[in-house]
mmCIF file of C-alpha atoms and ligand atoms in Angstrom:
data_model
loop_
_atom_site.group_PDB
_atom_site.id
_atom_site.type_symbol
_atom_site.label_atom_id
_atom_site.label_comp_id
_atom_site.label_asym_id
_atom_site.label_seq_id
_atom_site.Cartn_x
_atom_site.Cartn_y
_atom_site.Cartn_z
ATOM 1 C CA MET A 1299 -108.248 16.949 10.460
ATOM 2 C CA LYS A 1300 -111.200 18.619 8.843
ATOM 3 C CA GLU A 1301 -112.238 17.681 5.297
ATOM 4 C CA LEU A 1302 -113.864 20.029 2.805
ATOM 5 C CA LEU A 1303 -115.606 18.935 -0.380
ATOM 6 C CA LEU A 1304 -116.253 21.418 -3.177
ATOM 7 C CA ILE A 1305 -119.094 19.727 -4.992
ATOM 8 C CA GLY A 1306 -120.342 20.877 -8.395
ATOM 9 C CA ILE A 1307 -124.130 20.516 -8.327
ATOM 10 C CA GLY A 1308 -124.938 21.450 -11.933
ATOM 11 C CA ALA A 1309 -126.371 24.745 -13.079
ATOM 12 C CA GLY A 1310 -130.134 24.615 -12.601
ATOM 13 C CA ASP A 1311 -131.950 21.293 -12.753
ATOM 14 C CA PRO A 1312 -131.638 19.228 -9.521
ATOM 15 C CA ASP A 1313 -131.270 16.179 -11.786
ATOM 16 C CA TYR A 1314 -127.959 17.540 -13.113
ATOM 17 C CA ILE A 1315 -126.338 16.274 -9.904
ATOM 18 C CA THR A 1316 -123.952 13.376 -10.558
ATOM 19 C CA MET A 1317 -123.804 10.065 -8.694
ATOM 20 C CA GLN A 1318 -120.311 10.986 -7.529
ATOM 21 C CA ALA A 1319 -121.587 14.280 -6.108
ATOM 22 C CA LEU A 1320 -124.436 12.514 -4.301
ATOM 23 C CA LYS A 1321 -122.049 9.994 -2.763
ATOM 24 C CA ALA A 1322 -119.899 12.891 -1.557
ATOM 25 C CA LEU A 1323 -122.926 14.751 -0.127
ATOM 26 C CA ARG A 1324 -123.922 11.624 1.782
ATOM 27 C CA ARG A 1325 -120.537 11.802 3.544
ATOM 28 C CA ALA A 1326 -121.045 15.387 4.673
ATOM 29 C CA ASP A 1327 -121.741 16.194 8.334
ATOM 30 C CA VAL A 1328 -122.473 19.803 7.476
ATOM 31 C CA ILE A 1329 -123.324 21.719 4.301
ATOM 32 C CA PHE A 1330 -122.161 25.316 4.072
ATOM 33 C CA LEU A 1331 -124.476 27.743 2.278
ATOM 34 C CA LEU A 1332 -123.779 31.348 1.438
ATOM 35 C CA ASP A 1333 -126.844 33.571 1.652
ATOM 36 C CA LYS A 1334 -126.831 35.999 -1.264
ATOM 37 C CA GLY A 1335 -129.929 37.942 -0.198
ATOM 38 C CA ALA A 1336 -133.567 37.705 -1.197
ATOM 39 C CA ALA A 1337 -133.107 37.653 -4.979
ATOM 40 C CA LYS A 1338 -130.978 34.533 -4.933
ATOM 41 C CA HIS A 1339 -132.833 32.493 -2.340
ATOM 42 C CA LYS A 1340 -133.943 30.297 -5.218
ATOM 43 C CA LEU A 1341 -130.390 29.049 -5.720
ATOM 44 C CA ASN A 1342 -130.158 27.884 -2.109
ATOM 45 C CA ALA A 1343 -133.665 26.431 -2.360
ATOM 46 C CA LEU A 1344 -132.346 24.242 -5.181
ATOM 47 C CA ARG A 1345 -129.442 23.108 -3.002
ATOM 48 C CA ARG A 1346 -131.832 22.140 -0.208
ATOM 49 C CA GLU A 1347 -134.098 20.397 -2.696
ATOM 50 C CA ILE A 1348 -131.230 18.242 -3.964
ATOM 51 C CA CYS A 1349 -130.533 17.171 -0.377
ATOM 52 C CA ALA A 1350 -134.193 16.498 0.404
ATOM 53 C CA ARG A 1351 -134.696 14.560 -2.821
ATOM 54 C CA TYR A 1352 -131.545 12.480 -3.042
ATOM 55 C CA LEU A 1353 -129.763 12.009 0.281
ATOM 56 C CA GLU A 1354 -131.858 8.984 1.244
ATOM 57 C CA GLY A 1355 -132.314 9.648 4.941
ATOM 58 C CA HIS A 1356 -128.861 11.203 5.436
ATOM 59 C CA THR A 1357 -129.525 14.574 7.097
ATOM 60 C CA PRO A 1358 -126.459 16.809 7.286
ATOM 61 C CA ARG A 1359 -126.922 20.072 9.134
ATOM 62 C CA PHE A 1360 -126.849 23.349 7.219
ATOM 63 C CA ALA A 1361 -124.712 26.312 8.248
ATOM 64 C CA GLU A 1362 -125.205 29.672 6.536
ATOM 65 C CA GLY A 1363 -122.684 32.458 6.065
ATOM 66 C CA MET A 1364 -123.439 35.882 4.603
ATOM 67 C CA GLN A 1365 -122.171 36.232 1.034
ATOM 68 C CA PRO A 1366 -120.250 39.511 0.701
ATOM 69 C CA GLU A 1367 -121.305 41.757 -2.210
ATOM 70 C CA ARG A 1368 -118.981 42.908 -4.991
ATOM 71 C CA GLU A 1369 -119.064 46.551 -5.981
ATOM 72 C CA ARG A 1370 -120.712 46.172 -9.423
ATOM 73 C CA GLU A 1371 -119.537 49.380 -11.090
ATOM 74 C CA ALA A 1372 -116.028 49.417 -9.609
ATOM 75 C CA ALA A 1373 -113.508 51.100 -11.939
ATOM 76 C CA ASP A 1374 -110.888 48.428 -11.218
ATOM 77 C CA TYR A 1375 -112.671 45.122 -11.861
ATOM 78 C CA ARG A 1376 -109.768 42.906 -10.803
ATOM 79 C CA ALA A 1377 -109.258 44.798 -7.533
ATOM 80 C CA SER A 1378 -112.965 44.566 -6.698
ATOM 81 C CA VAL A 1379 -112.938 40.780 -7.324
ATOM 82 C CA ASP A 1380 -109.795 40.372 -5.187
ATOM 83 C CA GLU A 1381 -111.469 42.297 -2.388
ATOM 84 C CA LEU A 1382 -114.625 40.198 -2.708
ATOM 85 C CA ASN A 1383 -112.570 37.006 -2.516
ATOM 86 C CA ARG A 1384 -110.752 38.230 0.590
ATOM 87 C CA ASP A 1385 -114.128 38.894 2.225
ATOM 88 C CA LYS A 1386 -115.394 35.477 1.103
ATOM 89 C CA GLN A 1387 -112.283 33.832 2.505
ATOM 90 C CA ALA A 1388 -113.032 35.360 5.910
ATOM 91 C CA VAL A 1389 -116.606 34.016 5.755
ATOM 92 C CA PHE A 1390 -115.377 30.529 4.724
ATOM 93 C CA GLU A 1391 -112.788 30.501 7.524
ATOM 94 C CA GLN A 1392 -115.405 31.462 10.071
ATOM 95 C CA LEU A 1393 -117.643 28.614 8.916
ATOM 96 C CA ILE A 1394 -114.741 26.137 9.099
ATOM 97 C CA ASP A 1395 -113.698 27.334 12.556
ATOM 98 C CA GLU A 1396 -117.121 27.684 14.129
ATOM 99 C CA GLN A 1397 -119.401 25.245 12.338
ATOM 100 C CA MET A 1398 -117.372 22.048 11.990
ATOM 101 C CA ALA A 1399 -115.603 19.875 14.535
ATOM 102 C CA ASP A 1400 -112.313 18.038 14.115
ATOM 103 C CA GLY A 1401 -112.846 14.837 12.089
ATOM 104 C CA GLU A 1402 -115.925 16.184 10.317
ATOM 105 C CA VAL A 1403 -116.625 16.534 6.603
ATOM 106 C CA ALA A 1404 -118.157 19.748 5.225
ATOM 107 C CA ALA A 1405 -119.509 20.331 1.720
ATOM 108 C CA PHE A 1406 -119.885 23.447 -0.393
ATOM 109 C CA MET A 1407 -122.509 22.904 -3.094
ATOM 110 C CA VAL A 1408 -120.986 24.943 -5.918
ATOM 111 C CA TRP A 1409 -123.265 26.156 -8.730
ATOM 112 C CA GLY A 1410 -122.445 24.384 -12.013
ATOM 113 C CA ASP A 1411 -118.821 23.270 -11.853
ATOM 114 C CA PRO A 1412 -116.258 24.672 -9.397
ATOM 115 C CA SER A 1413 -113.654 25.210 -12.142
ATOM 116 C CA LEU A 1414 -115.674 27.619 -14.290
ATOM 117 C CA TYR A 1415 -115.899 31.304 -13.316
ATOM 118 C CA ASP A 1416 -116.006 30.436 -9.641
ATOM 119 C CA SER A 1417 -113.468 31.366 -6.984
ATOM 120 C CA SER A 1418 -114.198 28.625 -4.447
ATOM 121 C CA ILE A 1419 -111.166 26.507 -5.400
ATOM 122 C CA ARG A 1420 -108.795 29.497 -5.168
ATOM 123 C CA ILE A 1421 -110.247 30.547 -1.809
ATOM 124 C CA ILE A 1422 -110.173 27.067 -0.241
ATOM 125 C CA GLU A 1423 -106.650 26.471 -1.562
ATOM 126 C CA ALA A 1424 -105.498 29.684 0.132
ATOM 127 C CA ILE A 1425 -107.131 28.660 3.409
ATOM 128 C CA ALA A 1426 -105.765 25.085 3.275
ATOM 129 C CA ASN A 1427 -102.230 26.330 2.496
ATOM 130 C CA ALA A 1428 -102.263 28.478 5.614
ATOM 131 C CA ARG A 1429 -103.233 25.734 8.082
ATOM 132 C CA SER A 1430 -102.368 22.084 8.658
ATOM 133 C CA ASP A 1431 -105.769 20.771 9.811
ATOM 134 C CA LEU A 1432 -107.638 20.992 6.500
ATOM 135 C CA SER A 1433 -107.772 18.821 3.387
ATOM 136 C CA TYR A 1434 -110.067 19.388 0.428
ATOM 137 C CA ASP A 1435 -111.302 17.769 -2.756
ATOM 138 C CA VAL A 1436 -113.132 18.985 -5.849
ATOM 139 C CA LEU A 1437 -115.970 17.120 -7.561
ATOM 140 C CA PRO A 1438 -117.103 18.186 -11.043
ATOM 141 C CA GLY A 1439 -120.587 19.326 -12.039
ATOM 142 C CA ILE A 1440 -122.521 20.134 -15.202
ATOM 143 C CA THR A 1441 -121.692 23.699 -16.198
ATOM 144 C CA SER A 1442 -124.198 26.275 -17.393
ATOM 145 C CA LEU A 1443 -122.581 26.046 -20.831
ATOM 146 C CA GLN A 1444 -123.164 22.307 -21.051
ATOM 147 C CA ALA A 1445 -126.763 22.878 -19.962
ATOM 148 C CA LEU A 1446 -127.134 25.654 -22.573
ATOM 149 C CA THR A 1447 -125.775 23.647 -25.505
ATOM 150 C CA ALA A 1448 -127.801 20.569 -24.531
ATOM 151 C CA ARG A 1449 -131.052 22.543 -24.334
ATOM 152 C CA HIS A 1450 -130.351 24.099 -27.758
ATOM 153 C CA ARG A 1451 -129.180 20.705 -29.079
ATOM 154 C CA VAL A 1452 -125.952 22.168 -30.494
ATOM 155 C CA PRO A 1453 -122.268 21.242 -30.153
ATOM 156 C CA LEU A 1454 -120.121 23.781 -28.315
ATOM 157 C CA ASN A 1455 -117.488 23.896 -31.074
ATOM 158 C CA SER A 1456 -117.645 23.555 -34.851
ATOM 159 C CA ILE A 1457 -115.691 20.654 -36.380
ATOM 160 C CA GLY A 1458 -112.021 20.690 -35.398
ATOM 161 C CA ARG A 1459 -112.197 24.319 -34.306
ATOM 162 C CA ALA A 1460 -111.456 26.085 -31.048
ATOM 163 C CA VAL A 1461 -114.071 27.761 -28.887
ATOM 164 C CA GLU A 1462 -113.431 30.657 -26.535
ATOM 165 C CA ILE A 1463 -115.213 30.907 -23.208
ATOM 166 C CA THR A 1464 -115.310 34.497 -22.076
ATOM 167 C CA THR A 1465 -117.224 37.199 -20.228
ATOM 168 C CA GLY A 1466 -119.428 40.008 -21.501
ATOM 169 C CA ARG A 1467 -116.829 42.465 -20.230
ATOM 170 C CA LEU A 1468 -114.072 40.926 -22.396
ATOM 171 C CA LEU A 1469 -116.285 40.385 -25.451
ATOM 172 C CA ALA A 1470 -117.003 44.121 -25.403
ATOM 173 C CA GLU A 1471 -113.335 44.610 -26.363
ATOM 174 C CA GLY A 1472 -113.880 42.750 -29.662
ATOM 175 C CA TRP A 1473 -114.306 39.300 -31.235
ATOM 176 C CA PRO A 1474 -111.545 36.970 -29.954
ATOM 177 C CA GLN A 1475 -108.785 36.045 -32.422
ATOM 178 C CA GLY A 1476 -108.761 32.640 -34.102
ATOM 179 C CA VAL A 1477 -112.171 31.274 -33.088
ATOM 180 C CA ASP A 1478 -115.536 31.013 -34.788
ATOM 181 C CA SER A 1479 -117.474 30.094 -31.619
ATOM 182 C CA VAL A 1480 -117.592 32.203 -28.467
ATOM 183 C CA ALA A 1481 -119.414 31.187 -25.284
ATOM 184 C CA VAL A 1482 -120.280 34.203 -23.136
ATOM 185 C CA MET A 1483 -121.040 34.278 -19.417
ATOM 186 C CA LEU A 1484 -121.449 37.033 -16.846
ATOM 187 C CA ASP A 1485 -122.800 39.563 -19.328
ATOM 188 C CA ALA A 1486 -124.929 42.176 -17.583
ATOM 189 C CA LYS A 1487 -124.875 44.564 -20.537
ATOM 190 C CA ASP A 1488 -126.303 42.754 -23.602
ATOM 191 C CA THR A 1489 -122.871 42.814 -25.246
ATOM 192 C CA TYR A 1490 -124.077 40.606 -28.155
ATOM 193 C CA ARG A 1491 -125.954 43.670 -29.476
ATOM 194 C CA GLY A 1492 -122.635 45.210 -30.487
ATOM 195 C CA PHE A 1493 -122.119 42.337 -32.977
ATOM 196 C CA VAL A 1494 -125.304 42.781 -35.024
ATOM 197 C CA GLY A 1495 -124.510 42.987 -38.758
ATOM 198 C CA GLN A 1496 -121.576 40.543 -38.520
ATOM 199 C CA ASP A 1497 -123.374 37.429 -39.789
ATOM 200 C CA LEU A 1498 -123.477 35.598 -36.458
ATOM 201 C CA HIS A 1499 -125.857 33.023 -35.008
ATOM 202 C CA ILE A 1500 -126.778 33.125 -31.302
ATOM 203 C CA TYR A 1501 -128.005 30.466 -28.892
ATOM 204 C CA TRP A 1502 -129.167 32.294 -25.749
ATOM 205 C CA GLY A 1503 -130.582 30.876 -22.519
ATOM 206 C CA ALA A 1504 -131.658 32.267 -19.163
ATOM 207 C CA TYR A 1505 -132.229 30.250 -15.953
ATOM 208 C CA VAL A 1506 -131.383 27.169 -18.034
ATOM 209 C CA GLY A 1507 -132.511 23.904 -16.450
ATOM 210 C CA THR A 1508 -134.916 25.610 -14.029
ATOM 211 C CA ALA A 1509 -138.686 26.103 -14.164
ATOM 212 C CA ASP A 1510 -138.056 29.697 -15.338
ATOM 213 C CA GLU A 1511 -135.900 28.652 -18.324
ATOM 214 C CA ILE A 1512 -136.083 30.831 -21.459
ATOM 215 C CA LEU A 1513 -134.338 29.869 -24.722
ATOM 216 C CA ILE A 1514 -133.973 31.940 -27.894
ATOM 217 C CA ALA A 1515 -131.858 31.031 -30.931
ATOM 218 C CA GLY A 1516 -131.448 32.343 -34.469
ATOM 219 C CA PRO A 1517 -129.466 34.714 -36.663
ATOM 220 C CA LEU A 1518 -128.236 37.449 -34.307
ATOM 221 C CA ASP A 1519 -129.568 40.210 -36.561
ATOM 222 C CA ASP A 1520 -133.090 38.732 -36.300
ATOM 223 C CA VAL A 1521 -133.248 37.919 -32.570
ATOM 224 C CA ALA A 1522 -130.960 40.405 -30.775
ATOM 225 C CA GLU A 1523 -133.733 42.850 -29.912
ATOM 226 C CA ARG A 1524 -136.101 40.056 -28.832
ATOM 227 C CA ILE A 1525 -133.400 38.715 -26.497
ATOM 228 C CA ALA A 1526 -132.764 42.188 -25.051
ATOM 229 C CA VAL A 1527 -136.476 42.801 -24.354
ATOM 230 C CA THR A 1528 -137.031 39.270 -22.977
ATOM 231 C CA ARG A 1529 -133.953 39.586 -20.787
ATOM 232 C CA LEU A 1530 -135.060 42.907 -19.329
ATOM 233 C CA GLU A 1531 -138.597 41.661 -18.636
ATOM 234 C CA ALA A 1532 -137.297 38.468 -17.005
ATOM 235 C CA ARG A 1533 -134.861 40.395 -14.831
ATOM 236 C CA GLU A 1534 -137.607 42.743 -13.671
ATOM 237 C CA ARG A 1535 -140.018 39.869 -13.029
ATOM 238 C CA ASN A 1536 -137.555 37.762 -11.019
ATOM 239 C CA GLY A 1537 -135.398 40.529 -9.535
ATOM 240 C CA TRP A 1538 -132.228 38.919 -10.985
ATOM 241 C CA ILE A 1539 -131.099 36.976 -14.022
ATOM 242 C CA MET A 1540 -128.475 34.420 -14.934
ATOM 243 C CA ASP A 1541 -128.060 33.972 -18.658
ATOM 244 C CA SER A 1542 -125.381 32.925 -21.088
ATOM 245 C CA TYR A 1543 -125.044 32.469 -24.816
ATOM 246 C CA LEU A 1544 -123.071 30.905 -27.627
ATOM 247 C CA LEU A 1545 -122.223 33.092 -30.621
ATOM 248 C CA ARG A 1546 -121.088 31.402 -33.816
ATOM 249 C CA LYS A 1547 -120.056 32.674 -37.228
ATOM 250 C CA SER A 1548 -123.008 31.807 -39.453
ATOM 251 C CA GLY A 1549 -120.971 30.013 -42.130
ATOM 252 C CA THR A 1550 -119.962 27.418 -39.513
ATOM 253 C CA VAL A 1551 -123.349 26.859 -37.830
ATOM 254 C CA ARG A 1552 -123.906 23.473 -39.506
ATOM 255 C CA ASN A 1553 -120.282 22.275 -39.142
HETATM 256 C C1 SAM B 1904 -120.243 33.084 -11.419
HETATM 257 S S1 SAM B 1904 -120.602 32.244 -12.923
HETATM 258 C C2 SAM B 1904 -120.758 30.595 -12.342
HETATM 259 C C3 SAM B 1904 -120.692 29.571 -13.436
HETATM 260 C C4 SAM B 1904 -120.826 28.146 -12.935
HETATM 261 N N1 SAM B 1904 -119.718 27.762 -12.080
HETATM 262 C C5 SAM B 1904 -120.968 27.139 -14.070
HETATM 263 O O1 SAM B 1904 -120.290 26.084 -14.018
HETATM 264 O O2 SAM B 1904 -121.765 27.362 -14.965
HETATM 265 C C6 SAM B 1904 -122.275 32.782 -13.165
HETATM 266 C C7 SAM B 1904 -122.647 32.859 -14.649
HETATM 267 O O3 SAM B 1904 -122.917 31.548 -15.123
HETATM 268 C C8 SAM B 1904 -123.949 31.598 -16.076
HETATM 269 N N2 SAM B 1904 -125.058 30.741 -15.586
HETATM 270 C C9 SAM B 1904 -125.058 30.039 -14.437
HETATM 271 N N3 SAM B 1904 -126.178 29.303 -14.331
HETATM 272 C C10 SAM B 1904 -126.885 29.535 -15.449
HETATM 273 C C11 SAM B 1904 -128.136 29.055 -15.936
HETATM 274 N N4 SAM B 1904 -128.858 28.166 -15.260
HETATM 275 N N5 SAM B 1904 -128.576 29.514 -17.138
HETATM 276 C C12 SAM B 1904 -127.835 30.388 -17.862
HETATM 277 N N6 SAM B 1904 -126.653 30.865 -17.457
HETATM 278 C C13 SAM B 1904 -126.183 30.455 -16.264
HETATM 279 C C14 SAM B 1904 -124.364 33.048 -16.233
HETATM 280 O O4 SAM B 1904 -123.632 33.592 -17.326
HETATM 281 C C15 SAM B 1904 -123.917 33.640 -14.935
HETATM 282 O O5 SAM B 1904 -123.647 35.016 -15.075
#
């Protein structure tokens, strides 16, 4: 049997890694990394840093696969994600077949937590269902939203109320029903700007937990343009950006 561990490593600061995740990494014979090209080398550098800093003499080997690219402007978003996941599955299967021996343990160091806007669990489940020589486990990590709310020192929800976690693409269709707090990820298009004039408060963060971290918070009407300019500059400077934000109806900010 081969054993796969999907390990959440937290979303930025190497110190977000949990004791449980470290114990799991110390069991790994091999760590699988997906190379996402030059712009995202920093994310793999963080993975290697966690291993160098915390594995206490345990030295698993690293095996790299090429991360397939999704077509960003595809008309059919769902179809483009399905296609990406099929390509990723082929890369994962190749790593499992060629880079680990029977009886070995392999780890994927998943950004943040594997359950949040990440397809690794779905992909590994599909692979494991199709063969009898593979078992897998999932270990939780600190999500980018937990990092964001901690750095802004705010609760995710207001008292007794629901919060919706969504994407920029879905928020563009309108404010979700029945919630006063909305946490937004994967927004490449500054969707918050469409909500200026609606008495909202925003807590925005880019590269949260890393040395490049930027935080801006305030009434949306006051800070939306500053966020847009800062975001653009940061993306140009670094070649890529990962940012997320919490929007809250202003009347409930202190609740
Ligand atoms: C594919 S999702 C992965 C989320 C991850 N599994 C998690 O638990 O946070 C990528 C999105 O997460 C958010 N994100 C991840 N890391 C972040 C960070 N350090 N700072 C701000 N947002 C981050 C961004 O919205 C980015 O577009």
